[in-house]
Amino acid sequence: MDRENVKKNEKKNFMKEVKRQKFLLFWSAVFVIYGVIFYYIPLAGWAIGFQDYKPQMKTNLLKIVLQGKYVGWKHFDYLFKDERFLKAIKNTFAMGSLKLVFTTVFAIG
């Protein structure tokens, strides 16, 4: 066989395989899209946490992440010094601990 026939056969076999596994490819694409939307896009929020971001900015997310002014821990210092935040964290841990204790006791008993 010459090269042209081999390439044609490879392309034909590839398309046949794609048609045969179209449902697998469809569901794979669905899960890849789901992963991008719910796992990778939220990671941009981590980058925004370290930048001087103002919600009223009318730019796209990629531009904000790549070109934003880096301010370091400034926002987190403000957050951890706020009494309301510390009280909310303390309440969250208290409620979580109580839930853990009560659900364990009721599950065993």
PDB file of N, CA and C in Angstrom:
ATOM      1  N   MET A   1       0.835  -1.191   0.000  1.00  0.00           N
ATOM      2  CA  MET A   1       0.000   0.000   0.000  1.00  0.00           C
ATOM      3  C   MET A   1       0.870   1.241   0.000  1.00  0.00           C
ATOM      4  N   ASP A   2       0.399   2.230  -0.667  1.00  0.00           N
ATOM      5  CA  ASP A   2       1.141   3.485  -0.641  1.00  0.00           C
ATOM      6  C   ASP A   2       0.620   4.374   0.487  1.00  0.00           C
ATOM      7  N   ARG A   3       1.310   5.454   0.702  1.00  0.00           N
ATOM      8  CA  ARG A   3       0.996   6.334   1.845  1.00  0.00           C
ATOM      9  C   ARG A   3      -0.407   6.922   1.776  1.00  0.00           C
ATOM     10  N   GLU A   4      -0.856   7.295   0.607  1.00  0.00           N
ATOM     11  CA  GLU A   4      -2.183   7.924   0.486  1.00  0.00           C
ATOM     12  C   GLU A   4      -3.284   6.967   0.917  1.00  0.00           C
ATOM     13  N   ASN A   5      -3.180   5.716   0.498  1.00  0.00           N
ATOM     14  CA  ASN A   5      -4.197   4.735   0.888  1.00  0.00           C
ATOM     15  C   ASN A   5      -4.164   4.470   2.393  1.00  0.00           C
ATOM     16  N   VAL A   6      -2.969   4.439   2.949  1.00  0.00           N
ATOM     17  CA  VAL A   6      -2.850   4.223   4.392  1.00  0.00           C
ATOM     18  C   VAL A   6      -3.505   5.370   5.152  1.00  0.00           C
ATOM     19  N   LYS A   7      -3.246   6.610   4.728  1.00  0.00           N
ATOM     20  CA  LYS A   7      -3.848   7.775   5.394  1.00  0.00           C
ATOM     21  C   LYS A   7      -5.363   7.754   5.264  1.00  0.00           C
ATOM     22  N   LYS A   8      -5.879   7.394   4.093  1.00  0.00           N
ATOM     23  CA  LYS A   8      -7.331   7.328   3.896  1.00  0.00           C
ATOM     24  C   LYS A   8      -7.942   6.266   4.802  1.00  0.00           C
ATOM     25  N   ASN A   9      -7.276   5.118   4.883  1.00  0.00           N
ATOM     26  CA  ASN A   9      -7.793   4.047   5.743  1.00  0.00           C
ATOM     27  C   ASN A   9      -7.751   4.445   7.217  1.00  0.00           C
ATOM     28  N   GLU A  10      -6.678   5.119   7.625  1.00  0.00           N
ATOM     29  CA  GLU A  10      -6.593   5.574   9.012  1.00  0.00           C
ATOM     30  C   GLU A  10      -7.699   6.565   9.333  1.00  0.00           C
ATOM     31  N   LYS A  11      -7.947   7.491   8.409  1.00  0.00           N
ATOM     32  CA  LYS A  11      -9.004   8.480   8.627  1.00  0.00           C
ATOM     33  C   LYS A  11     -10.367   7.800   8.671  1.00  0.00           C
ATOM     34  N   LYS A  12     -10.585   6.848   7.782  1.00  0.00           N
ATOM     35  CA  LYS A  12     -11.858   6.126   7.745  1.00  0.00           C
ATOM     36  C   LYS A  12     -12.051   5.329   9.033  1.00  0.00           C
ATOM     37  N   ASN A  13     -10.995   4.662   9.494  1.00  0.00           N
ATOM     38  CA  ASN A  13     -11.088   3.888  10.736  1.00  0.00           C
ATOM     39  C   ASN A  13     -11.319   4.802  11.940  1.00  0.00           C
ATOM     40  N   PHE A  14     -10.672   5.954  11.938  1.00  0.00           N
ATOM     41  CA  PHE A  14     -10.857   6.905  13.031  1.00  0.00           C
ATOM     42  C   PHE A  14     -12.305   7.383  13.093  1.00  0.00           C
ATOM     43  N   MET A  15     -12.859   7.759  11.953  1.00  0.00           N
ATOM     44  CA  MET A  15     -14.246   8.238  11.930  1.00  0.00           C
ATOM     45  C   MET A  15     -15.213   7.120  12.319  1.00  0.00           C
ATOM     46  N   LYS A  16     -14.915   5.909  11.907  1.00  0.00           N
ATOM     47  CA  LYS A  16     -15.759   4.773  12.274  1.00  0.00           C
ATOM     48  C   LYS A  16     -15.730   4.578  13.791  1.00  0.00           C
ATOM     49  N   GLU A  17     -14.555   4.719  14.370  1.00  0.00           N
ATOM     50  CA  GLU A  17     -14.412   4.570  15.823  1.00  0.00           C
ATOM     51  C   GLU A  17     -15.137   5.698  16.565  1.00  0.00           C
ATOM     52  N   VAL A  18     -15.066   6.907  16.042  1.00  0.00           N
ATOM     53  CA  VAL A  18     -15.776   8.036  16.653  1.00  0.00           C
ATOM     54  C   VAL A  18     -17.275   7.787  16.614  1.00  0.00           C
ATOM     55  N   LYS A  19     -17.786   7.338  15.489  1.00  0.00           N
ATOM     56  CA  LYS A  19     -19.224   7.048  15.385  1.00  0.00           C
ATOM     57  C   LYS A  19     -19.627   5.920  16.328  1.00  0.00           C
ATOM     58  N   ARG A  20     -18.758   4.932  16.462  1.00  0.00           N
ATOM     59  CA  ARG A  20     -19.076   3.797  17.321  1.00  0.00           C
ATOM     60  C   ARG A  20     -19.118   4.206  18.794  1.00  0.00           C
ATOM     61  N   GLN A  21     -18.306   5.156  19.174  1.00  0.00           N
ATOM     62  CA  GLN A  21     -18.230   5.557  20.576  1.00  0.00           C
ATOM     63  C   GLN A  21     -18.790   6.958  20.816  1.00  0.00           C
ATOM     64  N   LYS A  22     -19.778   7.345  20.030  1.00  0.00           N
ATOM     65  CA  LYS A  22     -20.305   8.710  20.134  1.00  0.00           C
ATOM     66  C   LYS A  22     -20.921   8.996  21.503  1.00  0.00           C
ATOM     67  N   PHE A  23     -21.579   8.033  22.116  1.00  0.00           N
ATOM     68  CA  PHE A  23     -22.182   8.275  23.429  1.00  0.00           C
ATOM     69  C   PHE A  23     -21.112   8.444  24.507  1.00  0.00           C
ATOM     70  N   LEU A  24     -20.075   7.655  24.426  1.00  0.00           N
ATOM     71  CA  LEU A  24     -18.966   7.795  25.365  1.00  0.00           C
ATOM     72  C   LEU A  24     -18.309   9.165  25.218  1.00  0.00           C
ATOM     73  N   LEU A  25     -18.095   9.596  24.002  1.00  0.00           N
ATOM     74  CA  LEU A  25     -17.491  10.904  23.761  1.00  0.00           C
ATOM     75  C   LEU A  25     -18.406  12.031  24.229  1.00  0.00           C
ATOM     76  N   PHE A  26     -19.710  11.881  24.005  1.00  0.00           N
ATOM     77  CA  PHE A  26     -20.663  12.898  24.444  1.00  0.00           C
ATOM     78  C   PHE A  26     -20.622  13.056  25.959  1.00  0.00           C
ATOM     79  N   TRP A  27     -20.710  11.935  26.685  1.00  0.00           N
ATOM     80  CA  TRP A  27     -20.722  12.021  28.142  1.00  0.00           C
ATOM     81  C   TRP A  27     -19.372  12.446  28.696  1.00  0.00           C
ATOM     82  N   SER A  28     -18.305  12.096  28.021  1.00  0.00           N
ATOM     83  CA  SER A  28     -16.987  12.586  28.437  1.00  0.00           C
ATOM     84  C   SER A  28     -16.923  14.098  28.306  1.00  0.00           C
ATOM     85  N   ALA A  29     -17.456  14.618  27.208  1.00  0.00           N
ATOM     86  CA  ALA A  29     -17.469  16.071  27.004  1.00  0.00           C
ATOM     87  C   ALA A  29     -18.322  16.759  28.068  1.00  0.00           C
ATOM     88  N   VAL A  30     -19.443  16.161  28.425  1.00  0.00           N
ATOM     89  CA  VAL A  30     -20.306  16.735  29.460  1.00  0.00           C
ATOM     90  C   VAL A  30     -19.544  16.855  30.781  1.00  0.00           C
ATOM     91  N   PHE A  31     -18.822  15.810  31.172  1.00  0.00           N
ATOM     92  CA  PHE A  31     -18.095  15.846  32.439  1.00  0.00           C
ATOM     93  C   PHE A  31     -16.892  16.775  32.389  1.00  0.00           C
ATOM     94  N   VAL A  32     -16.262  16.896  31.241  1.00  0.00           N
ATOM     95  CA  VAL A  32     -15.149  17.844  31.115  1.00  0.00           C
ATOM     96  C   VAL A  32     -15.670  19.269  31.254  1.00  0.00           C
ATOM     97  N   ILE A  33     -16.780  19.575  30.600  1.00  0.00           N
ATOM     98  CA  ILE A  33     -17.376  20.912  30.700  1.00  0.00           C
ATOM     99  C   ILE A  33     -17.806  21.192  32.142  1.00  0.00           C
ATOM    100  N   TYR A  34     -18.419  20.212  32.788  1.00  0.00           N
ATOM    101  CA  TYR A  34     -18.811  20.350  34.193  1.00  0.00           C
ATOM    102  C   TYR A  34     -17.597  20.664  35.063  1.00  0.00           C
ATOM    103  N   GLY A  35     -16.509  19.941  34.848  1.00  0.00           N
ATOM    104  CA  GLY A  35     -15.296  20.167  35.631  1.00  0.00           C
ATOM    105  C   GLY A  35     -14.729  21.555  35.434  1.00  0.00           C
ATOM    106  N   VAL A  36     -14.734  22.024  34.206  1.00  0.00           N
ATOM    107  CA  VAL A  36     -14.215  23.367  33.932  1.00  0.00           C
ATOM    108  C   VAL A  36     -15.078  24.414  34.623  1.00  0.00           C
ATOM    109  N   ILE A  37     -16.393  24.273  34.516  1.00  0.00           N
ATOM    110  CA  ILE A  37     -17.301  25.277  35.082  1.00  0.00           C
ATOM    111  C   ILE A  37     -17.257  25.289  36.609  1.00  0.00           C
ATOM    112  N   PHE A  38     -17.275  24.123  37.227  1.00  0.00           N
ATOM    113  CA  PHE A  38     -17.425  24.083  38.677  1.00  0.00           C
ATOM    114  C   PHE A  38     -16.130  23.862  39.453  1.00  0.00           C
ATOM    115  N   TYR A  39     -15.015  23.584  38.771  1.00  0.00           N
ATOM    116  CA  TYR A  39     -13.753  23.382  39.480  1.00  0.00           C
ATOM    117  C   TYR A  39     -12.675  24.379  39.080  1.00  0.00           C
ATOM    118  N   TYR A  40     -12.554  24.683  37.801  1.00  0.00           N
ATOM    119  CA  TYR A  40     -11.459  25.549  37.364  1.00  0.00           C
ATOM    120  C   TYR A  40     -11.820  27.028  37.371  1.00  0.00           C
ATOM    121  N   ILE A  41     -13.006  27.387  36.956  1.00  0.00           N
ATOM    122  CA  ILE A  41     -13.389  28.802  36.953  1.00  0.00           C
ATOM    123  C   ILE A  41     -13.423  29.377  38.374  1.00  0.00           C
ATOM    124  N   PRO A  42     -13.936  28.642  39.385  1.00  0.00           N
ATOM    125  CA  PRO A  42     -13.890  29.199  40.746  1.00  0.00           C
ATOM    126  C   PRO A  42     -12.481  29.457  41.278  1.00  0.00           C
ATOM    127  N   LEU A  43     -11.472  28.815  40.724  1.00  0.00           N
ATOM    128  CA  LEU A  43     -10.098  29.077  41.166  1.00  0.00           C
ATOM    129  C   LEU A  43      -9.682  30.512  40.878  1.00  0.00           C
ATOM    130  N   ALA A  44     -10.354  31.166  39.942  1.00  0.00           N
ATOM    131  CA  ALA A  44     -10.051  32.571  39.662  1.00  0.00           C
ATOM    132  C   ALA A  44     -10.356  33.429  40.887  1.00  0.00           C
ATOM    133  N   GLY A  45     -11.309  33.012  41.694  1.00  0.00           N
ATOM    134  CA  GLY A  45     -11.626  33.741  42.921  1.00  0.00           C
ATOM    135  C   GLY A  45     -10.461  33.781  43.887  1.00  0.00           C
ATOM    136  N   TRP A  46      -9.654  32.742  43.897  1.00  0.00           N
ATOM    137  CA  TRP A  46      -8.469  32.743  44.753  1.00  0.00           C
ATOM    138  C   TRP A  46      -7.511  33.828  44.311  1.00  0.00           C
ATOM    139  N   ALA A  47      -7.336  33.968  43.014  1.00  0.00           N
ATOM    140  CA  ALA A  47      -6.431  35.004  42.498  1.00  0.00           C
ATOM    141  C   ALA A  47      -6.991  36.390  42.787  1.00  0.00           C
ATOM    142  N   ILE A  48      -8.299  36.548  42.656  1.00  0.00           N
ATOM    143  CA  ILE A  48      -8.925  37.848  42.903  1.00  0.00           C
ATOM    144  C   ILE A  48      -8.783  38.243  44.372  1.00  0.00           C
ATOM    145  N   GLY A  49      -8.732  37.276  45.274  1.00  0.00           N
ATOM    146  CA  GLY A  49      -8.573  37.565  46.698  1.00  0.00           C
ATOM    147  C   GLY A  49      -7.278  38.284  47.027  1.00  0.00           C
ATOM    148  N   PHE A  50      -6.282  38.150  46.190  1.00  0.00           N
ATOM    149  CA  PHE A  50      -4.989  38.786  46.420  1.00  0.00           C
ATOM    150  C   PHE A  50      -4.788  40.020  45.544  1.00  0.00           C
ATOM    151  N   GLN A  51      -5.856  40.481  44.899  1.00  0.00           N
ATOM    152  CA  GLN A  51      -5.744  41.638  44.013  1.00  0.00           C
ATOM    153  C   GLN A  51      -6.666  42.752  44.480  1.00  0.00           C
ATOM    154  N   ASP A  52      -6.413  43.939  43.960  1.00  0.00           N
ATOM    155  CA  ASP A  52      -7.252  45.096  44.271  1.00  0.00           C
ATOM    156  C   ASP A  52      -8.448  45.073  43.322  1.00  0.00           C
ATOM    157  N   TYR A  53      -9.448  44.281  43.684  1.00  0.00           N
ATOM    158  CA  TYR A  53     -10.620  44.074  42.829  1.00  0.00           C
ATOM    159  C   TYR A  53     -11.806  44.842  43.388  1.00  0.00           C
ATOM    160  N   LYS A  54     -12.520  45.510  42.511  1.00  0.00           N
ATOM    161  CA  LYS A  54     -13.746  46.203  42.888  1.00  0.00           C
ATOM    162  C   LYS A  54     -14.884  45.602  42.059  1.00  0.00           C
ATOM    163  N   PRO A  55     -15.966  45.149  42.712  1.00  0.00           N
ATOM    164  CA  PRO A  55     -17.040  44.459  41.999  1.00  0.00           C
ATOM    165  C   PRO A  55     -17.680  45.270  40.879  1.00  0.00           C
ATOM    166  N   GLN A  56     -17.613  46.587  40.950  1.00  0.00           N
ATOM    167  CA  GLN A  56     -18.256  47.385  39.908  1.00  0.00           C
ATOM    168  C   GLN A  56     -17.416  47.489  38.634  1.00  0.00           C
ATOM    169  N   MET A  57     -16.253  46.835  38.595  1.00  0.00           N
ATOM    170  CA  MET A  57     -15.420  46.858  37.394  1.00  0.00           C
ATOM    171  C   MET A  57     -16.149  46.140  36.263  1.00  0.00           C
ATOM    172  N   LYS A  58     -16.171  46.729  35.092  1.00  0.00           N
ATOM    173  CA  LYS A  58     -16.878  46.149  33.948  1.00  0.00           C
ATOM    174  C   LYS A  58     -15.877  45.494  32.991  1.00  0.00           C
ATOM    175  N   THR A  59     -15.154  44.517  33.474  1.00  0.00           N
ATOM    176  CA  THR A  59     -14.217  43.791  32.627  1.00  0.00           C
ATOM    177  C   THR A  59     -14.457  42.303  32.793  1.00  0.00           C
ATOM    178  N   ASN A  60     -13.888  41.525  31.901  1.00  0.00           N
ATOM    179  CA  ASN A  60     -14.096  40.083  32.007  1.00  0.00           C
ATOM    180  C   ASN A  60     -13.172  39.479  33.064  1.00  0.00           C
ATOM    181  N   LEU A  61     -13.503  38.296  33.496  1.00  0.00           N
ATOM    182  CA  LEU A  61     -12.799  37.636  34.590  1.00  0.00           C
ATOM    183  C   LEU A  61     -11.335  37.372  34.249  1.00  0.00           C
ATOM    184  N   LEU A  62     -11.067  36.961  33.037  1.00  0.00           N
ATOM    185  CA  LEU A  62      -9.689  36.660  32.639  1.00  0.00           C
ATOM    186  C   LEU A  62      -8.804  37.898  32.716  1.00  0.00           C
ATOM    187  N   LYS A  63      -9.337  39.033  32.279  1.00  0.00           N
ATOM    188  CA  LYS A  63      -8.565  40.276  32.328  1.00  0.00           C
ATOM    189  C   LYS A  63      -8.292  40.681  33.781  1.00  0.00           C
ATOM    190  N   ILE A  64      -9.272  40.501  34.648  1.00  0.00           N
ATOM    191  CA  ILE A  64      -9.102  40.841  36.064  1.00  0.00           C
ATOM    192  C   ILE A  64      -8.005  39.976  36.683  1.00  0.00           C
ATOM    193  N   VAL A  65      -8.034  38.683  36.402  1.00  0.00           N
ATOM    194  CA  VAL A  65      -7.068  37.765  36.998  1.00  0.00           C
ATOM    195  C   VAL A  65      -5.660  38.023  36.473  1.00  0.00           C
ATOM    196  N   LEU A  66      -5.535  38.260  35.188  1.00  0.00           N
ATOM    197  CA  LEU A  66      -4.203  38.398  34.592  1.00  0.00           C
ATOM    198  C   LEU A  66      -3.598  39.787  34.752  1.00  0.00           C
ATOM    199  N   GLN A  67      -4.439  40.828  34.820  1.00  0.00           N
ATOM    200  CA  GLN A  67      -3.907  42.186  34.829  1.00  0.00           C
ATOM    201  C   GLN A  67      -4.212  42.962  36.104  1.00  0.00           C
ATOM    202  N   GLY A  68      -4.805  42.306  37.091  1.00  0.00           N
ATOM    203  CA  GLY A  68      -5.153  43.000  38.329  1.00  0.00           C
ATOM    204  C   GLY A  68      -3.923  43.392  39.134  1.00  0.00           C
ATOM    205  N   LYS A  69      -4.081  44.441  39.939  1.00  0.00           N
ATOM    206  CA  LYS A  69      -2.985  44.922  40.785  1.00  0.00           C
ATOM    207  C   LYS A  69      -2.875  44.013  42.008  1.00  0.00           C
ATOM    208  N   TYR A  70      -1.719  43.420  42.217  1.00  0.00           N
ATOM    209  CA  TYR A  70      -1.474  42.507  43.329  1.00  0.00           C
ATOM    210  C   TYR A  70      -1.280  43.306  44.620  1.00  0.00           C
ATOM    211  N   VAL A  71      -2.065  42.973  45.654  1.00  0.00           N
ATOM    212  CA  VAL A  71      -1.953  43.683  46.932  1.00  0.00           C
ATOM    213  C   VAL A  71      -1.547  42.759  48.078  1.00  0.00           C
ATOM    214  N   GLY A  72      -1.344  41.500  47.803  1.00  0.00           N
ATOM    215  CA  GLY A  72      -0.885  40.572  48.838  1.00  0.00           C
ATOM    216  C   GLY A  72      -1.962  40.236  49.854  1.00  0.00           C
ATOM    217  N   TRP A  73      -1.584  40.238  51.140  1.00  0.00           N
ATOM    218  CA  TRP A  73      -2.474  39.819  52.225  1.00  0.00           C
ATOM    219  C   TRP A  73      -3.326  40.955  52.779  1.00  0.00           C
ATOM    220  N   LYS A  74      -3.334  42.098  52.138  1.00  0.00           N
ATOM    221  CA  LYS A  74      -4.033  43.279  52.656  1.00  0.00           C
ATOM    222  C   LYS A  74      -5.497  42.979  52.997  1.00  0.00           C
ATOM    223  N   HIS A  75      -6.209  42.356  52.096  1.00  0.00           N
ATOM    224  CA  HIS A  75      -7.632  42.068  52.324  1.00  0.00           C
ATOM    225  C   HIS A  75      -7.821  41.040  53.440  1.00  0.00           C
ATOM    226  N   PHE A  76      -6.921  40.068  53.524  1.00  0.00           N
ATOM    227  CA  PHE A  76      -7.041  39.038  54.545  1.00  0.00           C
ATOM    228  C   PHE A  76      -6.699  39.582  55.926  1.00  0.00           C
ATOM    229  N   ASP A  77      -5.745  40.500  55.999  1.00  0.00           N
ATOM    230  CA  ASP A  77      -5.447  41.158  57.279  1.00  0.00           C
ATOM    231  C   ASP A  77      -6.681  41.889  57.797  1.00  0.00           C
ATOM    232  N   TYR A  78      -7.340  42.610  56.913  1.00  0.00           N
ATOM    233  CA  TYR A  78      -8.562  43.332  57.281  1.00  0.00           C
ATOM    234  C   TYR A  78      -9.635  42.352  57.761  1.00  0.00           C
ATOM    235  N   LEU A  79      -9.780  41.248  57.055  1.00  0.00           N
ATOM    236  CA  LEU A  79     -10.809  40.267  57.383  1.00  0.00           C
ATOM    237  C   LEU A  79     -10.554  39.619  58.741  1.00  0.00           C
ATOM    238  N   PHE A  80      -9.316  39.203  59.003  1.00  0.00           N
ATOM    239  CA  PHE A  80      -9.014  38.499  60.247  1.00  0.00           C
ATOM    240  C   PHE A  80      -8.979  39.416  61.461  1.00  0.00           C
ATOM    241  N   LYS A  81      -8.912  40.714  61.270  1.00  0.00           N
ATOM    242  CA  LYS A  81      -8.952  41.655  62.392  1.00  0.00           C
ATOM    243  C   LYS A  81     -10.377  42.093  62.730  1.00  0.00           C
ATOM    244  N   ASP A  82     -11.324  41.748  61.892  1.00  0.00           N
ATOM    245  CA  ASP A  82     -12.712  42.147  62.105  1.00  0.00           C
ATOM    246  C   ASP A  82     -13.359  41.230  63.151  1.00  0.00           C
ATOM    247  N   GLU A  83     -13.960  41.831  64.194  1.00  0.00           N
ATOM    248  CA  GLU A  83     -14.593  41.058  65.269  1.00  0.00           C
ATOM    249  C   GLU A  83     -15.747  40.205  64.762  1.00  0.00           C
ATOM    250  N   ARG A  84     -16.517  40.741  63.834  1.00  0.00           N
ATOM    251  CA  ARG A  84     -17.670  39.991  63.324  1.00  0.00           C
ATOM    252  C   ARG A  84     -17.231  38.718  62.608  1.00  0.00           C
ATOM    253  N   PHE A  85     -16.143  38.797  61.864  1.00  0.00           N
ATOM    254  CA  PHE A  85     -15.637  37.612  61.169  1.00  0.00           C
ATOM    255  C   PHE A  85     -15.168  36.559  62.167  1.00  0.00           C
ATOM    256  N   LEU A  86     -14.427  36.988  63.180  1.00  0.00           N
ATOM    257  CA  LEU A  86     -13.938  36.038  64.178  1.00  0.00           C
ATOM    258  C   LEU A  86     -15.087  35.384  64.937  1.00  0.00           C
ATOM    259  N   LYS A  87     -16.131  36.164  65.233  1.00  0.00           N
ATOM    260  CA  LYS A  87     -17.308  35.602  65.905  1.00  0.00           C
ATOM    261  C   LYS A  87     -18.015  34.599  64.994  1.00  0.00           C
ATOM    262  N   ALA A  88     -18.107  34.919  63.714  1.00  0.00           N
ATOM    263  CA  ALA A  88     -18.743  33.999  62.767  1.00  0.00           C
ATOM    264  C   ALA A  88     -17.958  32.693  62.651  1.00  0.00           C
ATOM    265  N   ILE A  89     -16.636  32.784  62.641  1.00  0.00           N
ATOM    266  CA  ILE A  89     -15.807  31.575  62.583  1.00  0.00           C
ATOM    267  C   ILE A  89     -15.993  30.737  63.844  1.00  0.00           C
ATOM    268  N   LYS A  90     -16.009  31.406  65.008  1.00  0.00           N
ATOM    269  CA  LYS A  90     -16.195  30.697  66.274  1.00  0.00           C
ATOM    270  C   LYS A  90     -17.560  30.002  66.301  1.00  0.00           C
ATOM    271  N   ASN A  91     -18.605  30.693  65.862  1.00  0.00           N
ATOM    272  CA  ASN A  91     -19.942  30.096  65.822  1.00  0.00           C
ATOM    273  C   ASN A  91     -19.999  28.916  64.850  1.00  0.00           C
ATOM    274  N   THR A  92     -19.324  29.043  63.725  1.00  0.00           N
ATOM    275  CA  THR A  92     -19.313  27.960  62.741  1.00  0.00           C
ATOM    276  C   THR A  92     -18.665  26.714  63.319  1.00  0.00           C
ATOM    277  N   PHE A  93     -17.522  26.877  63.982  1.00  0.00           N
ATOM    278  CA  PHE A  93     -16.862  25.725  64.597  1.00  0.00           C
ATOM    279  C   PHE A  93     -17.698  25.135  65.725  1.00  0.00           C
ATOM    280  N   ALA A  94     -18.359  25.973  66.507  1.00  0.00           N
ATOM    281  CA  ALA A  94     -19.201  25.477  67.599  1.00  0.00           C
ATOM    282  C   ALA A  94     -20.370  24.665  67.047  1.00  0.00           C
ATOM    283  N   MET A  95     -21.036  25.193  66.032  1.00  0.00           N
ATOM    284  CA  MET A  95     -22.173  24.474  65.447  1.00  0.00           C
ATOM    285  C   MET A  95     -21.722  23.176  64.787  1.00  0.00           C
ATOM    286  N   GLY A  96     -20.589  23.206  64.110  1.00  0.00           N
ATOM    287  CA  GLY A  96     -20.062  21.992  63.486  1.00  0.00           C
ATOM    288  C   GLY A  96     -19.699  20.935  64.508  1.00  0.00           C
ATOM    289  N   SER A  97     -19.109  21.364  65.609  1.00  0.00           N
ATOM    290  CA  SER A  97     -18.744  20.422  66.673  1.00  0.00           C
ATOM    291  C   SER A  97     -19.984  19.803  67.298  1.00  0.00           C
ATOM    292  N   LEU A  98     -20.989  20.638  67.581  1.00  0.00           N
ATOM    293  CA  LEU A  98     -22.239  20.109  68.144  1.00  0.00           C
ATOM    294  C   LEU A  98     -22.909  19.131  67.190  1.00  0.00           C
ATOM    295  N   LYS A  99     -22.919  19.456  65.925  1.00  0.00           N
ATOM    296  CA  LYS A  99     -23.523  18.556  64.936  1.00  0.00           C
ATOM    297  C   LYS A  99     -22.772  17.233  64.900  1.00  0.00           C
ATOM    298  N   LEU A 100     -21.456  17.288  64.926  1.00  0.00           N
ATOM    299  CA  LEU A 100     -20.651  16.067  64.910  1.00  0.00           C
ATOM    300  C   LEU A 100     -20.948  15.196  66.124  1.00  0.00           C
ATOM    301  N   VAL A 101     -21.013  15.810  67.297  1.00  0.00           N
ATOM    302  CA  VAL A 101     -21.273  15.055  68.524  1.00  0.00           C
ATOM    303  C   VAL A 101     -22.668  14.440  68.492  1.00  0.00           C
ATOM    304  N   PHE A 102     -23.681  15.244  68.189  1.00  0.00           N
ATOM    305  CA  PHE A 102     -25.056  14.734  68.224  1.00  0.00           C
ATOM    306  C   PHE A 102     -25.319  13.692  67.146  1.00  0.00           C
ATOM    307  N   THR A 103     -24.815  13.893  65.949  1.00  0.00           N
ATOM    308  CA  THR A 103     -25.052  12.883  64.909  1.00  0.00           C
ATOM    309  C   THR A 103     -24.328  11.583  65.231  1.00  0.00           C
ATOM    310  N   THR A 104     -23.155  11.668  65.836  1.00  0.00           N
ATOM    311  CA  THR A 104     -22.439  10.447  66.229  1.00  0.00           C
ATOM    312  C   THR A 104     -23.188   9.716  67.337  1.00  0.00           C
ATOM    313  N   VAL A 105     -23.657  10.457  68.338  1.00  0.00           N
ATOM    314  CA  VAL A 105     -24.394   9.837  69.454  1.00  0.00           C
ATOM    315  C   VAL A 105     -25.678   9.189  68.949  1.00  0.00           C
ATOM    316  N   PHE A 106     -26.427   9.879  68.116  1.00  0.00           N
ATOM    317  CA  PHE A 106     -27.690   9.321  67.628  1.00  0.00           C
ATOM    318  C   PHE A 106     -27.466   8.177  66.649  1.00  0.00           C
ATOM    319  N   ALA A 107     -26.364   8.194  65.919  1.00  0.00           N
ATOM    320  CA  ALA A 107     -26.082   7.094  65.001  1.00  0.00           C
ATOM    321  C   ALA A 107     -25.699   5.823  65.759  1.00  0.00           C
ATOM    322  N   ILE A 108     -24.969   5.990  66.844  1.00  0.00           N
ATOM    323  CA  ILE A 108     -24.556   4.828  67.644  1.00  0.00           C
ATOM    324  C   ILE A 108     -25.716   4.311  68.487  1.00  0.00           C
ATOM    325  N   GLY A 109     -26.457   5.243  69.091  1.00  0.00           N
ATOM    326  CA  GLY A 109     -27.523   4.874  70.022  1.00  0.00           C
ATOM    327  C   GLY A 109     -28.769   4.567  69.320  1.00  0.00           C
TER     328      GLY A 109
END
